[in-house]
Amino acid sequence: MEELTIADLQQKAEEARRRYRSAPAEPQAATVAEGVREGFPSRYRIHPPDRELPPDEIARRRQELARRFPRPERRLPPPAVPERYRDARWSTWEPKCDAIETARKAVELWVRAVAEGKHVMLALVGPKGTGKSHMLACAAHQLYEEHGIRAGFFEWFVVADQLRDIDTAAKVRERLREARPLILDECRPTSNTDFDAIELAKITMYAYSHLQSVLLATNWASLEELMGEPAADRYTIVPVIGPSAR
């Protein structure tokens, strides 16, 4: 067997390099695309992607697709207003006195501010039967029908019972925090303890710090007694005083 020297190995390596350099190059992407276009009918051809088209042509094609294959309209469900206020609208409600009319205007300003993305916390305070709950329902309907905003409408006596239940407390607290905006009706103590004051203060301070707009109604004489002075100070208080409709 003939022995290989270093010179022989170098010579063989050089020959291998020459063979490699003289080998035909790999087909490029353009060559492959040309072959596909030549070998397949037009309906099977590979068309350039949309990013290579002019912007106006891309927009025209997208509009044509939207016209031919319209997407189903996504609409939020209506607000969960109590059944007795299902038909509550500003157009069908007449204030019974100037003070109630002033409160109505304040609520409409709150609705406008929420629609503009502003943070407003408003509290209607007055005796029973003066139309506070009706105004809250009108506000919820106006936000939904005119601005496409679904307010979270809650009655406090229902929320308080759910917050006391260890199985539902976390879920209802999450729903209260996710409501944008939050509407709380019938806010009043539901027990002889400080439970309601503590929970209402928590909801208020969370809303204040997280820019969550709130519309609240209560027939309790003093908002400070209901939830404490620090929380009550976060609201613009509007008195609703007038003849009772009950």
Coordinates of N, CA, C and O in Angstrom, one line a residue, residues 69-144:
F69 N -67.7 39.0 2.4 CA -67.8 38.2 3.6 C -67.9 39.1 4.8 O -66.9 39.3 5.6
P70 N -69.0 39.7 5.0 CA -69.2 40.6 6.2 C -69.1 39.9 7.5 O -69.6 38.8 7.7
R71 N -68.4 40.5 8.4 CA -68.3 39.9 9.8 C -69.6 40.2 10.6 O -70.1 41.3 10.4
P72 N -70.0 39.3 11.4 CA -71.2 39.6 12.2 C -70.9 40.7 13.2 O -69.8 40.8 13.7
E73 N -71.9 41.6 13.3 CA -71.7 42.7 14.2 C -71.7 42.3 15.7 O -72.5 41.5 16.2
R74 N -70.7 42.8 16.4 CA -70.5 42.5 17.8 C -71.1 43.6 18.6 O -70.7 44.7 18.5
R75 N -72.1 43.3 19.3 CA -72.8 44.3 20.1 C -72.9 43.8 21.6 O -73.3 42.6 21.8
L76 N -72.6 44.6 22.5 CA -72.6 44.3 23.9 C -74.1 44.1 24.3 O -75.0 44.8 23.8
P77 N -74.3 43.2 25.3 CA -75.7 43.1 25.8 C -76.1 44.3 26.5 O -75.3 45.1 27.0
P78 N -77.4 44.6 26.6 CA -77.9 45.8 27.3 C -77.5 45.7 28.8 O -77.3 44.7 29.3
P79 N -77.5 46.9 29.4 CA -77.2 46.9 30.8 C -78.2 46.2 31.7 O -79.4 46.1 31.3
A80 N -77.7 45.6 32.8 CA -78.6 44.8 33.6 C -79.4 45.7 34.5 O -79.3 45.6 35.8
V81 N -80.3 46.5 33.9 CA -81.2 47.4 34.7 C -82.4 46.5 35.2 O -82.9 45.7 34.5
P82 N -82.8 46.8 36.5 CA -84.0 46.0 37.0 C -85.2 46.1 36.1 O -85.4 47.1 35.3
E83 N -86.0 45.1 36.0 CA -87.1 45.0 35.1 C -88.0 46.2 35.3 O -88.6 46.7 34.3
R84 N -88.2 46.7 36.5 CA -89.2 47.8 36.7 C -88.7 49.1 36.0 O -89.5 50.0 35.8
Y85 N -87.4 49.1 35.6 CA -86.9 50.3 34.9 C -86.5 50.0 33.5 O -85.7 50.8 32.9
R86 N -87.0 49.0 32.9 CA -86.7 48.6 31.6 C -87.0 49.6 30.6 O -86.2 49.8 29.6
D87 N -88.1 50.4 30.7 CA -88.5 51.4 29.8 C -88.1 52.8 30.2 O -88.6 53.8 29.6
A88 N -87.2 52.9 31.2 CA -86.8 54.3 31.7 C -86.0 55.0 30.7 O -84.9 54.5 30.3
R89 N -86.5 56.1 30.2 CA -85.8 57.0 29.2 C -86.0 58.4 29.6 O -87.1 58.8 30.2
W90 N -85.1 59.3 29.3 CA -85.3 60.7 29.6 C -86.5 61.3 28.9 O -87.2 62.2 29.4
S91 N -86.8 60.8 27.7 CA -87.9 61.3 26.9 C -89.3 61.0 27.5 O -90.2 61.7 27.1
T92 N -89.3 60.0 28.3 CA -90.6 59.6 28.9 C -90.7 60.0 30.4 O -91.6 59.5 31.1
W93 N -89.8 60.8 30.9 CA -89.8 61.1 32.3 C -89.8 62.6 32.5 O -89.0 63.3 31.9
E94 N -90.7 63.1 33.4 CA -90.8 64.5 33.7 C -90.5 64.8 35.1 O -91.1 64.2 36.0
P95 N -89.4 65.6 35.4 CA -89.1 65.9 36.8 C -90.3 66.7 37.4 O -91.0 67.5 36.8
K96 N -90.5 66.5 38.7 CA -91.7 67.0 39.4 C -91.4 68.4 40.0 O -92.3 69.1 40.5
C97 N -90.1 68.8 40.1 CA -89.7 70.1 40.6 C -88.4 70.5 40.1 O -87.7 69.7 39.5
D98 N -88.0 71.8 40.4 CA -86.7 72.3 39.9 C -85.5 71.5 40.5 O -84.5 71.3 39.8
A99 N -85.6 71.1 41.8 CA -84.4 70.4 42.4 C -84.2 69.1 41.6 O -83.0 68.7 41.4
I100 N -85.3 68.4 41.3 CA -85.1 67.1 40.6 C -84.6 67.4 39.2 O -83.8 66.6 38.6
E101 N -85.1 68.5 38.5 CA -84.6 68.8 37.2 C -83.1 69.1 37.2 O -82.4 68.7 36.3
T102 N -82.6 69.8 38.3 CA -81.2 70.1 38.4 C -80.4 68.7 38.6 O -79.3 68.6 38.0
A103 N -81.0 67.8 39.3 CA -80.3 66.5 39.5 C -80.3 65.8 38.1 O -79.3 65.1 37.8
R104 N -81.3 65.9 37.3 CA -81.3 65.2 36.0 C -80.3 65.8 35.1 O -79.6 65.1 34.4
K105 N -80.1 67.1 35.1 CA -79.1 67.7 34.3 C -77.7 67.3 34.8 O -76.8 67.1 34.0
A106 N -77.5 67.1 36.1 CA -76.2 66.7 36.6 C -75.9 65.3 36.1 O -74.8 64.9 35.7
V107 N -76.9 64.4 36.1 CA -76.7 63.0 35.6 C -76.4 63.0 34.1 O -75.5 62.3 33.6
E108 N -77.1 63.9 33.3 CA -76.8 64.0 31.9 C -75.3 64.5 31.7 O -74.7 64.0 30.7
L109 N -74.9 65.4 32.5 CA -73.5 65.8 32.4 C -72.5 64.7 32.7 O -71.5 64.6 32.1
W110 N -72.9 63.9 33.7 CA -72.1 62.7 34.0 C -72.0 61.7 32.9 O -70.9 61.2 32.5
V111 N -73.1 61.5 32.2 CA -73.1 60.6 31.0 C -72.2 61.2 29.9 O -71.4 60.4 29.3
R112 N -72.3 62.5 29.7 CA -71.5 63.1 28.7 C -70.0 63.0 29.0 O -69.2 62.7 28.1
A113 N -69.7 63.2 30.3 CA -68.3 63.1 30.7 C -67.8 61.6 30.5 O -66.6 61.4 30.1
V114 N -68.6 60.6 30.9 CA -68.2 59.2 30.7 C -68.0 58.9 29.2 O -67.0 58.2 28.9
A115 N -68.9 59.4 28.4 CA -68.7 59.2 26.9 C -67.4 59.8 26.4 O -66.9 59.3 25.4
E116 N -67.0 60.9 27.0 CA -65.7 61.5 26.6 C -64.5 60.9 27.2 O -63.4 61.4 27.0
G117 N -64.7 59.9 28.0 CA -63.5 59.2 28.7 C -63.0 59.9 29.9 O -61.9 59.6 30.4
K118 N -63.8 60.8 30.5 CA -63.4 61.5 31.7 C -63.8 60.7 33.0 O -64.7 59.8 32.9
H119 N -63.1 61.0 34.1 CA -63.4 60.3 35.4 C -64.2 61.2 36.2 O -63.8 62.3 36.7
V120 N -65.5 60.8 36.5 CA -66.4 61.6 37.3 C -67.1 60.6 38.3 O -67.5 59.5 38.0
M121 N -67.2 61.1 39.6 CA -67.9 60.3 40.6 C -69.0 61.2 41.2 O -68.8 62.2 41.7
L122 N -70.3 60.7 41.0 CA -71.4 61.5 41.3 C -72.4 60.7 42.2 O -72.6 59.5 42.0
A123 N -72.9 61.4 43.2 CA -73.8 60.8 44.2 C -75.1 61.5 44.3 O -75.1 62.8 44.5
L124 N -76.2 60.9 44.1 CA -77.5 61.4 44.3 C -78.0 61.1 45.6 O -78.1 59.9 46.0
V125 N -78.3 62.1 46.4 CA -78.7 61.9 47.8 C -80.1 62.5 48.0 O -80.3 63.7 47.8
G126 N -81.1 61.7 48.5 CA -82.4 62.3 48.7 C -83.4 61.3 49.2 O -83.0 60.0 49.2
P127 N -84.5 61.7 49.6 CA -85.5 60.7 50.2 C -86.1 59.8 49.1 O -85.8 59.9 47.9
K128 N -86.8 58.8 49.6 CA -87.4 57.8 48.7 C -88.5 58.5 47.8 O -89.1 59.4 48.1
G129 N -88.6 57.9 46.6 CA -89.6 58.3 45.7 C -89.4 59.5 44.9 O -90.3 60.1 44.2
T130 N -88.1 60.1 44.9 CA -87.8 61.3 44.2 C -87.2 61.0 42.8 O -86.9 62.0 42.1
G131 N -87.1 59.8 42.4 CA -86.7 59.5 41.0 C -85.2 59.2 40.9 O -84.7 59.2 39.7
K132 N -84.5 58.9 41.9 CA -83.1 58.7 41.8 C -82.8 57.4 41.0 O -82.0 57.4 40.1
S133 N -83.5 56.3 41.3 CA -83.3 55.1 40.6 C -83.6 55.2 39.2 O -83.0 54.6 38.3
H134 N -84.7 55.9 38.9 CA -85.1 56.2 37.5 C -84.1 56.9 36.7 O -83.8 56.6 35.6
M135 N -83.4 57.9 37.4 CA -82.4 58.6 36.7 C -81.2 57.8 36.4 O -80.5 57.9 35.4
L136 N -80.8 56.9 37.4 CA -79.7 56.0 37.1 C -80.0 55.0 36.0 O -79.1 54.8 35.1
A137 N -81.2 54.5 35.9 CA -81.6 53.7 34.7 C -81.6 54.4 33.4 O -81.1 53.9 32.4
C138 N -82.0 55.7 33.4 CA -82.0 56.5 32.2 C -80.6 56.7 31.8 O -80.2 56.7 30.6
A139 N -79.7 56.9 32.7 CA -78.2 57.1 32.4 C -77.7 55.9 31.8 O -76.9 55.9 30.8
A140 N -78.0 54.7 32.4 CA -77.5 53.4 31.8 C -78.0 53.2 30.4 O -77.2 52.8 29.5
H141 N -79.2 53.5 30.1 CA -79.8 53.3 28.8 C -79.2 54.3 27.8 O -78.9 53.9 26.7
Q142 N -79.0 55.5 28.2 CA -78.4 56.5 27.3 C -77.0 56.2 26.9 O -76.6 56.3 25.8
L143 N -76.2 55.7 27.9 CA -74.8 55.3 27.6 C -74.8 54.2 26.6 O -74.0 54.2 25.7
Y144 N -75.7 53.3 26.8 CA -75.7 52.1 25.9 C -76.2 52.4 24.5 O -75.7 52.0 23.5

